Tab-separated table of C-alpha atoms and ligand atoms in Angstrom:
chain	number	residue	atom	x	y	z
A	1	UNK	CA	21.763	53.783	-10.883
A	2	UNK	CA	18.209	52.953	-11.530
A	3	UNK	CA	19.225	51.037	-14.224
A	4	UNK	CA	21.830	48.789	-12.718
A	5	UNK	CA	19.655	48.195	-10.243
A	6	UNK	CA	17.099	47.101	-12.900
A	7	UNK	CA	19.291	45.109	-14.545
A	8	UNK	CA	20.061	43.258	-11.519
A	9	UNK	CA	16.597	42.907	-10.451
A	10	UNK	CA	15.442	41.730	-14.003
A	11	UNK	CA	18.942	39.192	-14.061
A	12	UNK	CA	17.730	37.750	-10.607
A	13	UNK	CA	13.976	37.315	-12.004
A	14	UNK	CA	14.633	36.221	-15.231
A	15	UNK	CA	18.055	34.640	-15.257
A	16	UNK	CA	17.406	31.057	-14.717
A	17	UNK	CA	15.845	31.370	-18.646
A	18	UNK	CA	16.159	33.394	-21.310
A	19	UNK	CA	14.828	36.714	-20.876
A	20	UNK	CA	11.071	37.172	-21.752
A	21	UNK	CA	10.238	40.417	-23.615
A	22	UNK	CA	7.082	40.036	-22.104
A	23	UNK	CA	7.652	40.032	-18.562
A	24	UNK	CA	10.264	42.918	-19.002
A	25	UNK	CA	9.379	45.034	-16.051
A	26	UNK	CA	9.967	47.792	-18.855
A	27	UNK	CA	6.668	46.886	-20.249
A	28	UNK	CA	4.737	47.697	-17.505
A	29	UNK	CA	6.141	50.884	-15.632
A	30	UNK	CA	6.709	52.826	-19.264
A	31	UNK	CA	9.428	55.362	-18.595
A	32	UNK	CA	8.974	55.838	-14.679
A	33	UNK	CA	12.031	53.439	-13.742
A	34	UNK	CA	14.427	55.943	-14.821
A	35	UNK	CA	12.541	58.651	-14.106
A	36	UNK	CA	12.281	57.557	-10.609
A	37	UNK	CA	15.774	58.708	-8.963
A	38	UNK	CA	15.339	62.137	-10.552
A	39	UNK	CA	11.523	62.518	-9.231
A	40	UNK	CA	10.998	64.592	-6.361
A	41	UNK	CA	8.899	62.946	-3.588
A	42	UNK	CA	5.659	64.451	-4.389
A	43	UNK	CA	5.518	63.467	-8.194
A	44	UNK	CA	7.018	60.331	-7.422
A	45	UNK	CA	4.152	59.465	-5.160
A	46	UNK	CA	1.443	61.081	-6.793
A	47	UNK	CA	2.559	59.216	-9.603
A	48	UNK	CA	2.184	55.604	-7.486
A	49	UNK	CA	-0.974	57.065	-6.553
A	50	UNK	CA	-2.338	57.368	-10.317
A	51	UNK	CA	-1.019	53.975	-10.685
A	52	UNK	CA	-3.582	52.659	-7.967
A	53	UNK	CA	-7.057	51.551	-8.719
A	54	UNK	CA	-8.711	53.408	-5.666
A	55	UNK	CA	-10.471	55.712	-7.314
A	56	UNK	CA	-9.144	59.660	-6.918
A	57	UNK	CA	-11.704	60.528	-4.479
A	58	UNK	CA	-11.777	57.833	-2.002
A	59	UNK	CA	-8.832	58.627	0.743
A	60	UNK	CA	-7.392	54.267	1.392
A	61	UNK	CA	-5.843	55.155	5.067
A	62	UNK	CA	-5.611	50.889	5.518
A	63	UNK	CA	-3.358	49.470	3.930
A	64	UNK	CA	-2.581	47.803	7.335
A	65	UNK	CA	-5.638	45.778	6.776
A	66	UNK	CA	-5.052	44.969	2.895
A	67	UNK	CA	-2.656	47.220	0.673
A	68	UNK	CA	-3.831	48.561	-2.874
A	69	UNK	CA	-1.716	46.836	-6.121
A	70	UNK	CA	-0.585	49.153	-8.629
A	71	UNK	CA	-2.518	48.405	-11.979
A	72	UNK	CA	0.657	47.600	-13.832
A	73	UNK	CA	1.089	44.686	-11.292
A	74	UNK	CA	-2.707	43.262	-11.992
A	75	UNK	CA	-1.519	43.669	-15.285
A	76	UNK	CA	1.471	41.707	-14.943
A	77	UNK	CA	-0.632	38.847	-12.964
A	78	UNK	CA	-3.022	38.685	-15.490
A	79	UNK	CA	-1.268	38.523	-18.519
A	80	UNK	CA	0.928	35.686	-16.558
A	81	UNK	CA	-2.774	33.758	-16.094
A	82	UNK	CA	-3.298	34.005	-19.868
A	83	UNK	CA	-0.003	32.953	-20.908
A	84	UNK	CA	-0.262	29.681	-18.628
A	85	UNK	CA	-4.160	28.973	-19.749
A	86	UNK	CA	-2.066	28.326	-23.297
A	87	UNK	CA	-0.532	25.940	-22.522
A	88	UNK	CA	-0.843	25.261	-18.749
A	89	UNK	CA	1.551	22.377	-18.242
A	90	UNK	CA	4.311	23.167	-20.085
A	91	UNK	CA	3.956	26.816	-18.850
A	92	UNK	CA	3.338	25.855	-14.907
A	93	UNK	CA	6.969	23.889	-14.907
A	94	UNK	CA	8.761	25.385	-17.514
A	95	UNK	CA	8.771	29.402	-18.453
A	96	UNK	CA	6.675	30.390	-15.832
A	97	UNK	CA	7.544	27.830	-13.022
A	98	UNK	CA	11.402	28.769	-13.484
A	99	UNK	CA	10.515	33.040	-13.215
A	100	UNK	CA	7.971	31.814	-9.959
A	101	UNK	CA	11.567	29.590	-8.492
A	102	UNK	CA	13.398	33.200	-9.245
A	103	UNK	CA	11.027	34.994	-7.253
A	104	UNK	CA	12.608	33.591	-4.125
A	105	UNK	CA	15.762	35.067	-4.553
A	106	UNK	CA	14.346	38.462	-4.762
A	107	UNK	CA	12.248	37.973	-2.283
A	108	UNK	CA	15.198	36.575	-0.141
A	109	UNK	CA	17.644	39.678	-1.272
A	110	UNK	CA	14.769	41.990	-0.164
A	111	UNK	CA	15.067	40.928	3.539
A	112	UNK	CA	18.702	40.414	3.458
A	113	UNK	CA	18.551	36.394	3.690
A	114	UNK	CA	19.654	33.763	1.392
A	115	UNK	CA	17.604	31.706	-0.665
A	116	UNK	CA	17.535	28.004	0.834
A	117	UNK	CA	15.629	29.312	3.997
A	118	UNK	CA	13.017	30.859	2.012
A	119	UNK	CA	9.792	29.638	1.593
A	120	UNK	CA	6.627	31.459	-0.261
A	121	UNK	CA	3.635	31.648	1.658
A	122	UNK	CA	-0.124	32.221	1.256
A	123	UNK	CA	0.230	35.023	4.103
A	124	UNK	CA	1.621	35.427	7.475
A	125	UNK	CA	-0.780	33.035	9.380
A	126	UNK	CA	0.339	30.677	7.293
A	127	UNK	CA	4.164	31.174	7.932
A	128	UNK	CA	3.591	31.331	11.497
A	129	UNK	CA	1.710	28.262	12.016
A	130	UNK	CA	4.227	26.328	10.110
A	131	UNK	CA	6.578	27.487	12.640
A	132	UNK	CA	4.414	27.173	15.557
A	133	UNK	CA	3.600	23.325	14.344
A	134	UNK	CA	7.197	22.313	14.645
A	135	UNK	CA	7.780	23.166	18.263
A	136	UNK	CA	8.563	20.580	20.458
A	137	UNK	CA	7.420	21.983	23.966
A	138	UNK	CA	7.506	19.917	27.168
A	139	UNK	CA	4.291	20.729	29.853
A	140	UNK	CA	4.716	24.314	31.919
A	141	UNK	CA	7.426	25.915	29.102
A	142	UNK	CA	6.600	28.963	28.440
A	143	UNK	CA	5.636	31.220	24.919
A	144	UNK	CA	6.236	34.350	26.084
A	145	UNK	CA	4.519	37.221	24.152
A	146	UNK	CA	2.562	40.460	24.343
A	147	UNK	CA	-1.331	41.339	25.174
A	148	UNK	CA	-1.330	43.435	21.375
A	149	UNK	CA	-0.373	40.457	19.158
A	150	UNK	CA	-3.196	39.362	16.323
A	151	UNK	CA	-4.784	36.311	16.128
A	152	UNK	CA	-2.917	35.387	12.902
A	153	UNK	CA	-0.373	34.349	15.337
A	154	UNK	CA	-2.137	33.870	18.402
A	155	UNK	CA	-3.482	30.915	16.438
A	156	UNK	CA	-0.284	28.776	16.189
A	157	UNK	CA	0.484	29.545	19.805
A	158	UNK	CA	-3.028	28.238	21.291
A	159	UNK	CA	-2.417	25.244	18.888
A	160	UNK	CA	1.217	24.468	20.558
A	161	UNK	CA	-0.113	25.731	24.091
A	162	UNK	CA	-3.021	22.957	23.945
A	163	UNK	CA	-1.123	20.400	22.660
A	164	UNK	CA	1.802	20.240	24.235
A	165	UNK	CA	1.092	21.635	27.865
A	166	UNK	CA	2.803	24.459	27.248
A	167	UNK	CA	2.060	28.441	28.651
A	168	UNK	CA	1.501	31.268	26.768
A	169	UNK	CA	2.463	34.345	28.839
A	170	UNK	CA	1.736	37.726	27.651
A	171	UNK	CA	2.944	40.769	29.008
A	172	UNK	CA	1.616	44.330	28.488
A	173	UNK	CA	3.376	46.760	26.347
A	174	UNK	CA	3.083	50.565	27.498
A	175	UNK	CA	0.633	52.468	25.168
A	176	UNK	CA	2.299	54.413	23.845
A	177	UNK	CA	5.588	53.010	24.174
A	178	UNK	CA	8.436	55.247	25.177
A	179	UNK	CA	11.317	54.314	24.666
A	180	UNK	CA	14.007	51.131	23.619
A	181	UNK	CA	15.212	50.992	26.762
A	182	UNK	CA	11.595	51.044	28.637
A	183	UNK	CA	10.282	47.706	25.985
A	184	UNK	CA	13.666	46.039	26.179
A	185	UNK	CA	13.543	46.632	29.894
A	186	UNK	CA	9.943	44.755	29.684
A	187	UNK	CA	10.709	42.002	27.836
A	188	UNK	CA	13.757	40.869	29.538
A	189	UNK	CA	11.246	41.281	33.491
A	190	UNK	CA	9.194	38.977	31.955
A	191	UNK	CA	11.621	36.409	30.752
A	192	UNK	CA	11.746	33.302	33.065
A	193	UNK	CA	13.805	30.356	33.294
A	194	UNK	CA	11.482	28.348	31.770
A	195	UNK	CA	10.168	30.857	28.347
A	196	UNK	CA	11.753	28.650	25.382
A	197	UNK	CA	9.929	30.940	22.837
A	198	UNK	CA	9.250	34.463	22.580
A	199	UNK	CA	7.105	35.642	19.549
A	200	UNK	CA	7.058	39.385	18.841
A	201	UNK	CA	5.510	41.594	16.480
A	202	UNK	CA	8.230	43.309	13.792
A	203	UNK	CA	5.687	45.983	13.473
A	204	UNK	CA	2.514	45.918	16.237
A	205	UNK	CA	-1.110	46.118	14.492
A	206	UNK	CA	-2.527	48.192	17.092
A	207	UNK	CA	0.253	50.427	17.493
A	208	UNK	CA	2.408	50.500	14.589
A	209	UNK	CA	5.764	50.154	17.417
A	210	UNK	CA	8.736	48.923	15.849
A	211	UNK	CA	10.118	46.633	17.769
A	212	UNK	CA	13.901	46.932	18.434
A	213	UNK	CA	14.460	43.293	17.651
A	214	UNK	CA	18.223	43.687	17.425
A	215	UNK	CA	18.420	44.829	21.137
A	216	UNK	CA	15.538	41.967	21.669
A	217	UNK	CA	17.679	38.936	20.171
A	218	UNK	CA	20.717	40.175	22.105
A	219	UNK	CA	19.065	39.227	25.691
A	220	UNK	CA	17.392	35.727	23.687
A	221	UNK	CA	20.116	34.705	21.863
A	222	UNK	CA	22.917	33.417	24.651
A	223	UNK	CA	19.044	32.092	26.512
A	224	UNK	CA	18.809	29.751	23.440
A	225	UNK	CA	14.792	31.286	23.462
A	226	UNK	CA	13.321	31.066	19.931
A	227	UNK	CA	13.107	34.638	18.597
A	228	UNK	CA	9.751	34.579	16.434
A	229	UNK	CA	8.738	38.227	14.971
A	230	UNK	CA	5.586	38.633	13.085
A	231	UNK	CA	6.138	41.048	10.107
A	232	UNK	CA	2.910	41.342	8.697
A	233	UNK	CA	3.008	45.083	9.240
A	234	UNK	CA	6.304	45.440	8.290
A	235	UNK	CA	7.212	44.415	4.548
A	236	UNK	CA	7.501	47.489	2.580
A	237	UNK	CA	6.848	50.360	4.799
A	238	UNK	CA	9.977	49.645	7.015
A	239	UNK	CA	13.476	48.067	5.420
A	240	UNK	CA	13.667	44.434	7.046
A	241	UNK	CA	17.270	42.586	7.598
A	242	UNK	CA	16.374	39.149	8.955
A	243	UNK	CA	20.132	38.877	9.808
A	244	UNK	CA	20.584	41.980	11.453
A	245	UNK	CA	17.400	41.246	13.523
A	246	UNK	CA	18.600	37.908	14.585
A	247	UNK	CA	15.679	36.166	14.362
A	248	UNK	CA	14.901	32.624	14.187
A	249	UNK	CA	12.145	33.230	12.032
A	250	UNK	CA	10.130	35.982	10.490
A	251	UNK	CA	6.827	35.648	8.482
A	252	UNK	CA	5.042	37.843	6.308
A	253	UNK	CA	2.413	38.478	4.072
A	254	UNK	CA	2.681	40.461	0.133
A	255	UNK	CA	-0.322	41.779	0.084
A	256	UNK	CA	-0.134	44.651	3.111
A	257	UNK	CA	2.406	47.397	2.728
A	258	UNK	CA	4.133	45.640	-0.179
A	259	UNK	CA	1.004	45.807	-1.806
A	260	UNK	CA	1.482	43.256	-3.863
A	261	UNK	CA	-1.168	40.085	-5.333
A	262	UNK	CA	-3.635	38.756	-2.479
A	263	UNK	CA	-2.484	35.164	-0.862
A	264	UNK	CA	0.976	35.875	-0.779
A	265	UNK	CA	3.632	35.756	2.154
A	266	UNK	CA	7.193	34.867	2.528
A	267	UNK	CA	8.527	32.870	5.785
A	268	UNK	CA	12.029	32.966	6.587
A	269	UNK	CA	14.066	30.160	8.700
A	270	UNK	CA	17.700	31.359	10.263
A	271	UNK	CA	19.954	28.359	9.148
A	272	UNK	CA	20.252	26.867	12.302
A	273	UNK	CA	16.500	27.094	12.855
A	274	UNK	CA	16.165	25.320	9.445
A	275	UNK	CA	16.001	21.847	11.294
A	276	UNK	CA	13.729	21.985	13.934
A	277	UNK	CA	10.829	23.429	11.122
A	278	UNK	CA	9.430	19.499	10.136
A	279	UNK	CA	5.869	20.458	8.981
A	280	UNK	CA	4.791	18.629	5.807
A	281	UNK	CA	4.634	21.686	4.333
A	282	UNK	CA	8.513	22.048	4.671
A	283	UNK	CA	9.467	18.554	4.529
A	284	UNK	CA	10.394	17.911	0.912
A	285	UNK	CA	12.358	21.214	0.780
A	286	UNK	CA	11.629	24.968	-0.178
A	287	UNK	CA	11.522	24.817	-3.219
A	288	UNK	CA	8.005	27.275	-4.306
A	289	UNK	CA	6.780	23.629	-5.912
A	290	UNK	CA	7.365	20.837	-3.977
A	291	UNK	CA	5.913	17.289	-3.208
A	292	UNK	CA	4.679	19.188	0.385
A	293	UNK	CA	3.470	22.649	-1.167
A	294	UNK	CA	1.492	21.308	-4.354
A	295	UNK	CA	0.571	23.636	-7.045
A	296	UNK	CA	1.124	27.331	-6.956
A	297	UNK	CA	-0.399	30.208	-8.583
A	298	UNK	CA	2.623	31.002	-10.377
A	299	UNK	CA	1.071	34.113	-11.793
A	300	UNK	CA	0.282	35.777	-7.960
A	301	UNK	CA	4.064	34.914	-6.998
A	302	UNK	CA	5.701	36.316	-10.364
A	303	UNK	CA	3.284	39.147	-9.334
A	304	UNK	CA	4.863	39.173	-6.033
A	305	UNK	CA	8.595	39.262	-7.050
A	306	UNK	CA	7.293	42.090	-9.590
A	307	UNK	CA	5.681	44.348	-6.352
A	308	UNK	CA	9.957	43.593	-5.098
A	309	UNK	CA	11.361	44.770	-7.955
A	310	UNK	CA	9.082	47.783	-7.910
A	311	UNK	CA	9.897	48.613	-4.406
A	312	UNK	CA	13.490	48.120	-4.723
A	313	UNK	CA	13.372	50.753	-7.865
A	314	UNK	CA	11.590	52.901	-5.596
A	315	UNK	CA	14.042	52.576	-2.608
A	316	UNK	CA	13.723	50.911	0.744
A	317	UNK	CA	14.416	53.972	2.719
A	318	UNK	CA	12.835	56.734	0.679
A	319	UNK	CA	9.416	54.700	1.022
A	320	UNK	CA	10.244	54.574	4.965
A	321	UNK	CA	11.245	57.900	5.051
A	322	UNK	CA	7.738	58.989	3.119
A	323	UNK	CA	5.624	56.642	5.356
A	324	UNK	CA	7.185	58.328	8.629
A	325	UNK	CA	6.582	61.281	7.153
A	326	UNK	CA	3.057	61.033	6.363
A	327	UNK	CA	2.821	59.800	9.820
A	328	UNK	CA	4.144	62.775	11.566
A	329	UNK	CA	1.896	65.188	9.750
A	330	UNK	CA	-1.150	62.802	10.388
A	331	UNK	CA	-0.399	62.313	14.255
A	332	UNK	CA	0.447	66.135	14.708
A	333	UNK	CA	-2.909	67.032	13.814
A	334	UNK	CA	-4.847	63.997	15.775
A	335	UNK	CA	-3.094	65.699	18.624
A	336	UNK	CA	-4.660	68.822	18.309
A	337	UNK	CA	-8.069	66.954	18.566
A	338	UNK	CA	-10.105	67.158	21.869
A	339	UNK	CA	-11.303	63.459	22.860
A	340	UNK	CA	-8.768	60.985	21.847
A	341	UNK	CA	-5.646	59.656	22.895
A	342	UNK	CA	-3.277	58.692	21.128
A	343	UNK	CA	-1.764	55.627	21.750
A	344	UNK	CA	1.359	55.632	18.647
A	345	UNK	CA	4.253	55.797	20.147
A	346	UNK	CA	5.605	59.528	19.075
A	347	UNK	CA	9.792	58.587	18.732
A	348	UNK	CA	10.738	58.258	15.030
A	349	UNK	CA	12.968	55.296	15.673
A	350	UNK	CA	9.788	53.526	17.270
A	351	UNK	CA	7.387	54.576	14.414
A	352	UNK	CA	6.411	54.069	11.061
A	353	UNK	CA	3.315	54.578	8.950
A	354	UNK	CA	0.702	53.826	11.963
A	355	UNK	CA	-0.874	56.488	14.089
A	356	UNK	CA	-3.691	55.062	16.294
A	357	UNK	CA	-5.729	56.071	18.888
A	358	UNK	CA	-8.516	55.923	21.467
A	359	UNK	CA	-11.868	57.687	21.750
A	360	UNK	CA	-12.729	59.224	24.798
A	361	UNK	CA	-16.864	59.270	24.156
A	362	UNK	CA	-17.450	58.137	20.318
A	363	UNK	CA	-17.549	54.945	19.508
A	364	UNK	CA	-14.660	53.905	17.401
A	365	UNK	CA	-17.416	51.581	14.565
A	366	UNK	CA	-19.694	54.768	14.085
A	367	UNK	CA	-16.803	56.827	13.246
A	368	UNK	CA	-15.404	54.209	10.977
A	369	UNK	CA	-19.206	54.416	9.683
A	370	UNK	CA	-19.480	58.492	9.302
A	371	UNK	CA	-15.630	58.509	7.526
A	372	UNK	CA	-16.776	55.496	5.551
A	373	UNK	CA	-19.642	57.591	4.403
A	374	UNK	CA	-17.250	60.271	2.910
A	375	UNK	CA	-15.151	57.790	1.285
A	376	UNK	CA	-12.574	57.700	4.091
A	377	UNK	CA	-11.561	54.164	5.195
A	378	UNK	CA	-9.935	53.621	8.207
A	379	UNK	CA	-9.589	50.563	10.680
A	380	UNK	CA	-11.342	49.958	13.888
A	381	UNK	CA	-9.548	48.285	16.487
A	382	UNK	CA	-11.616	45.916	18.489
A	383	UNK	CA	-11.663	45.636	22.593
A	384	UNK	CA	-10.076	49.375	23.106
A	385	UNK	CA	-12.322	51.615	21.183
A	386	UNK	CA	-9.868	52.951	19.169
A	387	UNK	CA	-9.008	53.102	15.213
A	388	UNK	CA	-5.914	52.713	13.204
A	389	UNK	CA	-4.310	54.951	10.478
A	390	UNK	CA	-2.256	53.522	7.594
A	391	UNK	CA	-0.239	56.407	6.415
A	392	UNK	CA	1.677	54.877	3.095
A	393	UNK	CA	3.550	56.073	0.600
A	394	UNK	CA	0.379	57.012	-1.713
A	395	UNK	CA	-1.220	59.099	1.201
A	396	UNK	CA	-1.006	62.757	0.605
A	397	UNK	CA	-1.373	65.412	3.115
A	398	UNK	CA	-4.644	66.640	1.519
A	399	UNK	CA	-5.630	62.882	2.270
A	400	UNK	CA	-4.578	63.779	6.121
A	401	UNK	CA	-6.417	66.836	6.173
A	402	UNK	CA	-9.281	65.844	4.481
A	403	UNK	CA	-9.866	62.308	7.055
A	404	UNK	CA	-8.711	64.713	10.515
A	405	UNK	CA	-11.006	67.217	9.174
A	406	UNK	CA	-13.993	64.485	8.739
A	407	UNK	CA	-12.905	62.680	11.939
A	408	UNK	CA	-13.005	65.790	13.869
A	409	UNK	CA	-16.564	66.639	13.206
A	410	UNK	CA	-17.520	62.968	13.305
A	411	UNK	CA	-16.090	63.201	17.155
B	1	PLP	C1	0.807	41.635	13.251
B	1	PLP	C2	-0.126	41.053	12.334
B	1	PLP	N1	-0.084	39.663	12.111
B	1	PLP	C3	-0.650	38.551	11.184
B	1	PLP	C4	-1.664	38.821	10.532
B	1	PLP	C5	-2.267	38.406	9.499
B	1	PLP	O1	-2.216	38.774	7.899
B	1	PLP	P1	-2.377	37.389	6.621
B	1	PLP	O2	-3.953	37.635	7.193
B	1	PLP	O3	-1.571	38.440	5.568
B	1	PLP	O4	-2.028	36.391	7.357
B	1	PLP	C6	-1.963	41.167	10.719
B	1	PLP	C7	-3.415	41.083	9.649
B	1	PLP	O5	-3.836	42.664	9.911
B	1	PLP	C8	-0.808	41.549	11.569
B	1	PLP	O6	-1.344	42.950	11.363
């Protein structure tokens, strides 16, 4: 099974050119691909932890801000850069350029899209800005969103509002959200006759809430509301199926939960919506290299393809299950501590690898500093005196035990 998957991945990545042995993934993950299927979770995820450059005694709980790349991916990026430097033009628009272009196929398959609807970007913010700058709204038209969105999504919406006279309405989401019905009701009751765009995070950056997009698309589609998803916190920790979600656009980053090279991302634009995406960036097509994109960093984009292959080999569902298992373990232990309130949902179907809390008396930045002194890295949540914990597949229960003990003392 793994061998067949690997063959398919390699075919997709290298199908446009003769297979180049130095980029065969086997050379970068010796033995591990065959063995992954038969390994138990603890063995596999320990192996993955050991492929990271994070020192053994550092507990890294901030993948939501930036994920660590496996050393083999870094080696691949480095090797690709060196190959490029040996014959820059010939490689950039030859062998390596074709491999970079083939990465779009891998990315498309990973999110269940067609290659023609995938644009390789530098990050989520860029993808959302491309979409925002294409919106054509009338003064008084409403863009509906929540009061828990990331600045990377809001900056584009603010731009549209300022330039076209559109109004941004921010609905407040319950913290914690209790059920899909509650969320759908909140969205439904905030839509008005003037709502033209709805932007929501697939996984919320503050609480980790997994937005029930399929149910929301059933509301927006008949009304002709453009549905935009900010997937920055989703890709690489929960399976993403853009078609099933019913979104018009989906933007995300490769450098967070996917653990890919920094400054990589993707933008999906649904076939019906694509004609409306008319920024200069996409004007001459969606190819990785086009007149409007200019020269790209082939090495990092090939690294993005490789990290996607790696996730496919591990299995999206297996990664998702592991993130949830570790998060639940963290949630249960946090719930026993005094002096904090968990603001992430409890229900599995609304949850992923993120768990966040606000503090009653202690100050979030002081807590984060005290933990950093012990080499435990967490994220502060500005504005709500909270902290966010990212539990990825490489996070162990022992990491969580040590974190909880340090947090309890710090509070
Ligand atoms: C929900 C969300 N959107 C957008 C971003 C911005 O991501 P990037 O810097 O990769 O564009 C983040 C970063 O944390 C995020 O959490």
